[in-house]
Coordinates of C-alpha atoms in Angstrom, one line a residue:
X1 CA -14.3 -24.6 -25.7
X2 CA -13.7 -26.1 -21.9
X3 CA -13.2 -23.7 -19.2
X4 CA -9.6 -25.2 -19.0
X5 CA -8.7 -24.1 -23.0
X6 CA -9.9 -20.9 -22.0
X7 CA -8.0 -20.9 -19.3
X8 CA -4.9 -21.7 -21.3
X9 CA -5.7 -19.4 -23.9
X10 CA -6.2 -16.7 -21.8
X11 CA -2.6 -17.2 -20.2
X12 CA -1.0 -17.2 -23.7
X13 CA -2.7 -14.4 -24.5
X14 CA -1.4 -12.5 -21.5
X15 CA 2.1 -13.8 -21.6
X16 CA 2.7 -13.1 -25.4
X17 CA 2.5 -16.8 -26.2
X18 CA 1.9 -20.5 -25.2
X19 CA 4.2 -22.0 -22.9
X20 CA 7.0 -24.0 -24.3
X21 CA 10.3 -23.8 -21.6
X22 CA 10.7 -25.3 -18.1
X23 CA 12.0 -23.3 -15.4
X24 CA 15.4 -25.4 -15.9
X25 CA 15.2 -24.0 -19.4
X26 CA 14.7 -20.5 -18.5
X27 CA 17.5 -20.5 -16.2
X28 CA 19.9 -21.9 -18.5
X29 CA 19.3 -19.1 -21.2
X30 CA 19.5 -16.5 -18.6
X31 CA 22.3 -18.0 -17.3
X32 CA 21.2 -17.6 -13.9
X33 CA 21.8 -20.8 -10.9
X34 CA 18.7 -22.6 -10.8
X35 CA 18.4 -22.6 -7.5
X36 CA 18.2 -18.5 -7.5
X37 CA 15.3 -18.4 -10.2
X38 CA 13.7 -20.9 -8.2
X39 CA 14.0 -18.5 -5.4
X40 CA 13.0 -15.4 -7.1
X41 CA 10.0 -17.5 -8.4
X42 CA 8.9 -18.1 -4.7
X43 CA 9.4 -14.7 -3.2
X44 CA 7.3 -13.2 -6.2
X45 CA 4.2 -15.5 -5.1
X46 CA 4.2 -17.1 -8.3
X47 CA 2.7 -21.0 -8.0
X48 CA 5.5 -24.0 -7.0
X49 CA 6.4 -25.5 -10.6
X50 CA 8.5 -28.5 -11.5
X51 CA 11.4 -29.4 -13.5
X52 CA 9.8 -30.6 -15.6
X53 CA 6.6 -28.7 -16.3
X54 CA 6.5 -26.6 -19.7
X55 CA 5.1 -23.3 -17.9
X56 CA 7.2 -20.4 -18.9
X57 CA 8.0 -18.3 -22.1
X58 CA 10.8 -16.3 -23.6
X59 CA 9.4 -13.8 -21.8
X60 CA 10.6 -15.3 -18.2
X61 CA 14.2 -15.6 -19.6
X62 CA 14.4 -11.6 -20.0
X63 CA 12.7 -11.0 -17.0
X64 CA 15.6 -13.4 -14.9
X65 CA 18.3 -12.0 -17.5
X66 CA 16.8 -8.4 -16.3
X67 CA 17.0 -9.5 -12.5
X68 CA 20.3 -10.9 -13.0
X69 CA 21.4 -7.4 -14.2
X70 CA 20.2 -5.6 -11.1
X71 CA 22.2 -7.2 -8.9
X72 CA 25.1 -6.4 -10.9
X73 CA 24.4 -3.3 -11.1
X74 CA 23.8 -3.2 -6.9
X75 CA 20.3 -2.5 -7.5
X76 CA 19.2 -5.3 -6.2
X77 CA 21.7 -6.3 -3.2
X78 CA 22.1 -9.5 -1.9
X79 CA 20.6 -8.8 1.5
X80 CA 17.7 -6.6 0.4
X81 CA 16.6 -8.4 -2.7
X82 CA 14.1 -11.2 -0.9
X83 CA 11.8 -7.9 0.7
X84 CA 12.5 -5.5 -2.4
X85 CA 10.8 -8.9 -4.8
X86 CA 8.2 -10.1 -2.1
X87 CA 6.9 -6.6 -2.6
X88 CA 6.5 -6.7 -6.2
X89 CA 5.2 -10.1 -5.9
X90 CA 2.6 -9.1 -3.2
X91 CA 1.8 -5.2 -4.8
X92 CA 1.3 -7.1 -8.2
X93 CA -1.2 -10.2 -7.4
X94 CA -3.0 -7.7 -5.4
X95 CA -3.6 -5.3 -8.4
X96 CA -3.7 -8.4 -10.8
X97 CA -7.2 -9.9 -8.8
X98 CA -8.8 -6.7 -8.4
X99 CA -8.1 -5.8 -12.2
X100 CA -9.5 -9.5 -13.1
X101 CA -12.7 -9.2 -10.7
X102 CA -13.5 -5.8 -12.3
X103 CA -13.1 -7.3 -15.8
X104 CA -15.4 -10.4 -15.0
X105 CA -17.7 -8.5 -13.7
X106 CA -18.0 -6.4 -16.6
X107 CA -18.0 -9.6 -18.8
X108 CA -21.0 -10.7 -17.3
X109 CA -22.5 -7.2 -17.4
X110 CA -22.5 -7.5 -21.7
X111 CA -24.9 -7.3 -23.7
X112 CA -25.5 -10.9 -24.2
X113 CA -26.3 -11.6 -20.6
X114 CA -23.4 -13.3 -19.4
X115 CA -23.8 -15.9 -22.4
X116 CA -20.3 -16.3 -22.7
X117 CA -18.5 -14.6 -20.2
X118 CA -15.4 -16.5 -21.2
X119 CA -15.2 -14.9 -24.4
X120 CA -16.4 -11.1 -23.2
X121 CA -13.5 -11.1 -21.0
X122 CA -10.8 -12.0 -24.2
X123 CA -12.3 -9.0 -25.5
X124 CA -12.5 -6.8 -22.6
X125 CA -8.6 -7.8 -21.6
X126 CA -7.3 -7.1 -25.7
X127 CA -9.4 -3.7 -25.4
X128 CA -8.5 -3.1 -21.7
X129 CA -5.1 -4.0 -21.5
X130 CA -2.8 -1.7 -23.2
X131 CA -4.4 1.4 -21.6
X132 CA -4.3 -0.4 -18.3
X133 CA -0.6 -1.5 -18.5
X134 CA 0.2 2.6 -20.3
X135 CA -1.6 4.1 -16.6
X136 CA 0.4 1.8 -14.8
X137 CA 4.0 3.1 -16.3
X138 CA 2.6 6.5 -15.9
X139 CA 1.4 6.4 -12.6
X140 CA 4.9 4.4 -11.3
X141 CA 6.9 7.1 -13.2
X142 CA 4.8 10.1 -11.1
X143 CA 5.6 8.4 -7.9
X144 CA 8.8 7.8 -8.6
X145 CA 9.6 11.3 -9.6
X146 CA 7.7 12.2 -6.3
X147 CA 9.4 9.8 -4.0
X148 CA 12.8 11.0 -5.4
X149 CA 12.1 14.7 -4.6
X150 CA 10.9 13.5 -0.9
X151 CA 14.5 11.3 -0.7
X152 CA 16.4 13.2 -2.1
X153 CA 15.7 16.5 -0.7
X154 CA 17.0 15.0 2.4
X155 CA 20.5 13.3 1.4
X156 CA 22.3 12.5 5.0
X157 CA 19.5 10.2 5.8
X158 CA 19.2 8.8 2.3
X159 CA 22.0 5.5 2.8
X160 CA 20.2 4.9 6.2
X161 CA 16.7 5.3 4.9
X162 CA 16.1 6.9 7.9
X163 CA 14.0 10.9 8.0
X164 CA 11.9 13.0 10.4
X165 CA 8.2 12.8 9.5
X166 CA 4.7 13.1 11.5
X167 CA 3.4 9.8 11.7
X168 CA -0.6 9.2 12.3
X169 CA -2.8 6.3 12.1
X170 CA -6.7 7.0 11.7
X171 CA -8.6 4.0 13.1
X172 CA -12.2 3.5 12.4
X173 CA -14.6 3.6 15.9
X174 CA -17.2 0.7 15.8
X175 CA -15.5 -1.3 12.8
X176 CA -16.7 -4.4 14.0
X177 CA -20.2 -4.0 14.9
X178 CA -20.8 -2.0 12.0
X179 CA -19.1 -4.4 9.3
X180 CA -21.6 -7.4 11.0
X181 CA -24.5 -5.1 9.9
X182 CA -23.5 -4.2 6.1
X183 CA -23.3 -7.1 3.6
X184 CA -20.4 -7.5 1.4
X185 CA -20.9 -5.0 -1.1
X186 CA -22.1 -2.4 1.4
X187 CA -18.9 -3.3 3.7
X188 CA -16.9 -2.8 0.5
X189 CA -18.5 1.0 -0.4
X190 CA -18.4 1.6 2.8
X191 CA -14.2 0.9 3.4
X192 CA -13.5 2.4 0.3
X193 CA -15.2 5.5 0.9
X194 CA -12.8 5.9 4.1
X195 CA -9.7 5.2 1.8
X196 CA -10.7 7.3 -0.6
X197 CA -11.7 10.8 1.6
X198 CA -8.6 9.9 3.9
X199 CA -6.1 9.6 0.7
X200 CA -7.3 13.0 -0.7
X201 CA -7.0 14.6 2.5
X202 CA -3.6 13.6 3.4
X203 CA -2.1 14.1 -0.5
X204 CA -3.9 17.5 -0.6
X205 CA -2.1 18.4 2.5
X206 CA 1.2 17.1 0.9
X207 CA 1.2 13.8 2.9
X208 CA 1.5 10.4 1.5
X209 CA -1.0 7.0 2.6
X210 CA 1.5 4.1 3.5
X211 CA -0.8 1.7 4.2
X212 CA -4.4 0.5 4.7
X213 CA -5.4 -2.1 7.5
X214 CA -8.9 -2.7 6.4
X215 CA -10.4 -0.1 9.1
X216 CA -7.0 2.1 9.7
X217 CA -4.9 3.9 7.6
X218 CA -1.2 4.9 8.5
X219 CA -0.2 8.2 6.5
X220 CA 3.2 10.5 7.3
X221 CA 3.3 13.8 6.4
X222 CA 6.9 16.4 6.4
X223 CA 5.3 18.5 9.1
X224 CA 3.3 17.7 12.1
X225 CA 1.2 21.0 11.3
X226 CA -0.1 19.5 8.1
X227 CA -0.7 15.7 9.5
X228 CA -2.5 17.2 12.4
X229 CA -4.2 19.3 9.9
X230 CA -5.7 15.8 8.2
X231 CA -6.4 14.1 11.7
X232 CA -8.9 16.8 12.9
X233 CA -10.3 17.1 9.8
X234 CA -11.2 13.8 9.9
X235 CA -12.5 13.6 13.1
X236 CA -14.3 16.1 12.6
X237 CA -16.5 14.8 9.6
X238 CA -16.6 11.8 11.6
X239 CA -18.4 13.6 14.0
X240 CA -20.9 15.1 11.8
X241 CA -24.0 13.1 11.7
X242 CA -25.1 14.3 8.0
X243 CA -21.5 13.2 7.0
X244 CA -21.2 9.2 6.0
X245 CA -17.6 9.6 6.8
X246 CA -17.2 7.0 9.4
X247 CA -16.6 7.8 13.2
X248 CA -12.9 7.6 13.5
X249 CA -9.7 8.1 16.3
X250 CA -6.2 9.2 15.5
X251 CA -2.6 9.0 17.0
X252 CA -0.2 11.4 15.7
X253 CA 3.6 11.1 17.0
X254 CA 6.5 13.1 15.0
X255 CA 10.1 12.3 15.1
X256 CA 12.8 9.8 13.3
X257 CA 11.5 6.9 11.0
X258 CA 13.2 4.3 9.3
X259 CA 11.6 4.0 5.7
X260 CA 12.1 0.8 4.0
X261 CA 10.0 -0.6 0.6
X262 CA 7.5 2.2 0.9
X263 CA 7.0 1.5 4.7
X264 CA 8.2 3.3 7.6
X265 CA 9.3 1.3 10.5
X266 CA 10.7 2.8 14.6
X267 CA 9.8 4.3 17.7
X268 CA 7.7 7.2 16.1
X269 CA 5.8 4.9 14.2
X270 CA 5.0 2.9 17.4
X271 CA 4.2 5.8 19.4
X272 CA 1.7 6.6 17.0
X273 CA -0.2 3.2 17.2
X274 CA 0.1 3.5 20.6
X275 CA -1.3 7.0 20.8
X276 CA -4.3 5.4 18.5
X277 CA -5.3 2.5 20.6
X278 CA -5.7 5.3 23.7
X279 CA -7.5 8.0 21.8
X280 CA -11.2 8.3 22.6
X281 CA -13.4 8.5 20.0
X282 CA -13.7 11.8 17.9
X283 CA -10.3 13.0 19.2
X284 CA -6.7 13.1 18.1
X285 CA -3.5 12.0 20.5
X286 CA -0.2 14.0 20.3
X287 CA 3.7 13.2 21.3
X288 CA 5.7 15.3 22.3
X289 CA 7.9 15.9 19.4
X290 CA 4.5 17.2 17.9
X291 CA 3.3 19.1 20.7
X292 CA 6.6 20.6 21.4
X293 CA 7.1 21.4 17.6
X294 CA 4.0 23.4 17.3
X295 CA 3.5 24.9 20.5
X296 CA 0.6 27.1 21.5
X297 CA 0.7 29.7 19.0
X298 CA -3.0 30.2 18.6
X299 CA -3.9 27.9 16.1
X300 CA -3.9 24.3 18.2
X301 CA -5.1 23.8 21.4
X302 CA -3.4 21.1 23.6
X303 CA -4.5 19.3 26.8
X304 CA -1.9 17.0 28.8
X305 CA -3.5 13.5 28.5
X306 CA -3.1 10.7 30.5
X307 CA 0.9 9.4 30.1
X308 CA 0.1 5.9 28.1
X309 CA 1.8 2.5 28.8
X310 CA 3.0 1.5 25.8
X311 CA 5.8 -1.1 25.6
X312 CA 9.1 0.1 24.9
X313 CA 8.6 3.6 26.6
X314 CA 8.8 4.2 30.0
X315 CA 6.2 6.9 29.6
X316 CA 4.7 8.0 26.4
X317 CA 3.3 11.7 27.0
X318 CA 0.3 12.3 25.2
X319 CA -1.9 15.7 24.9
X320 CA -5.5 15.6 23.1
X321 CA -5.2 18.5 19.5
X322 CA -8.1 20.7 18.5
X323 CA -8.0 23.7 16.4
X324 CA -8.3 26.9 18.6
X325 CA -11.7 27.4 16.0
X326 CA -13.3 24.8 17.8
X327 CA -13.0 27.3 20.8

């Protein structure tokens, strides 16, 4: 068998059958404009087909019927639909090649040595991919359940998306010259061992990771007590020299945010960056609305830093945060 019928009968096997509609097709049984399937198509990431190319299945149709329904429904309105599906598309193709590098890889790790890595990974996927498709359903229904308790335990900022949270980035010190010094699967280890720790921290502490930017993470947490509570802990096995836990700096501001597709956007989240990019190595940079929300009540120590320049504030007042142990 070429690689190309594997190829094909790999994608019939994960889409339920062989292809046999063309996009014009599939927008005609959902009855949905062309022109918006086309569009949907795009923002999803999925590759530019024609007219006239048999590429889809029944399986498309539902899924445009199904889209089709949510805006109806004003699940999906008109102006946030584009971000709300570029998401899916990006979160997806994400998962989708890590989940197909992990399965090749243990393809070629089979018994036969890689003989036919072809066919170890048609058996791998029919073993593999029920149980991974079941987790995924469970794991969106926990954070779902979460994210509703977080959203809707505040309900006058729900409409506007908007809610007060500590905001803190944790930036790895030295990133660059140590990532020249590590090969790829070192670099790898190394970056995920940083996620990893960091996550734990900040979900054990009721927080929740937003993002990772290869060496920085941006987490929020409800109270500034428990995300300054992560940062110092952090810098602090940073500084340990038996600890692999990379050297790292964090910015910590509290106040408004706008939260939009699982980010957070505004001025808090800015002054956070910007509190990030000034911090010295090993240490952790306050705002105000942090400082002035925990005070000096014997657990935190605070030290007026050096205002910062940071566009779009006048002057963005900074202390440094230890915990009064460190005394």
């Amino acid at each position: 068998m070429t690689e190309r019928a594997v190829a094909d009968a790999m994608e019939a096997f994960l889409l339920g059958q062989e292809p046999t509609l063309t996009r014009v097709e599939v927008a005609e049984r959902a009855g949905v404009p062309l022109d918006l399937a086309v569009t949907l198509w795009h923002q999803l990431g999925f590759p530019h087909r024609g007219d006239d190319d048999v590429a889809f299945v029944e399986s498309d149709v539902e899924a445009l019927r199904l889209s089709a329904d949510l805006v109806r429904l004003g699940i999906l309105p008109p102006e946030s639909q584009a971000a709300l599906v570029r998401t899916w598309g990006r979160s997806y193709a994400r998962l989708a090649e890590w989940q197909t590098t992990l399965l090749a890889g243990l393809a070629l790790d089979a018994p036969d040595g890689g003989r036919d890595p072809a066919g170890q990974l048609t058996t791998l996927t029919a073993d593999v991919l029920p149980r991974v498709e079941a987790l995924q359903t469970y794991v969106w229904r926990r954070h779902l359940a979460s994210a509703a308790q977080h959203l809707l335990g505040d309900p006058d900022g729900l409409d506007r998306g908007e809610a007060v949270l500590s905001v803190c980035f944790v930036d790895i010190v030295g990133y660059t010259t140590r990532s020249r010094a590590l090969d790829g699967a070192e670099l790898v280890a190394w970056v995920d061992g940083f996620e990893q720790d960091t996550t734990t921290l900040v979900v054990d502490h009721g927080g929740q990771v937003i993002k990772t930017i290869g060496d920085e993470v941006l987490f929020t947490a409800p109270e500034p007590a428990a995300a300054l509570a992560v940062a110092l802990a952090l810098t602090a096995r940073g500084d340990d020299p038996d600890d692999p836990f990379p050297a790292v700096r964090a910015g910590l501001a509290h106040g408004a945010v706008v939260r939009r597709l699982g980010d957070v956007f505004g001025s808090t989240v800015n002054a956070a960056a910007r509190l990030t990019s000034a911090a010295r190595p090993g240490s952790v940079l306050v705002d105000a609305g942090v400082h002035d929300a925990l005070g000096d009540d014997g657990t935190w120590r605070f030290r007026r830093a050096r205002r910062v320049q940071a566009k779009g504030f006048s002057h963005l007042e900074a202390w440094r945060a230890r915990a009064s142990t460190d005394d």
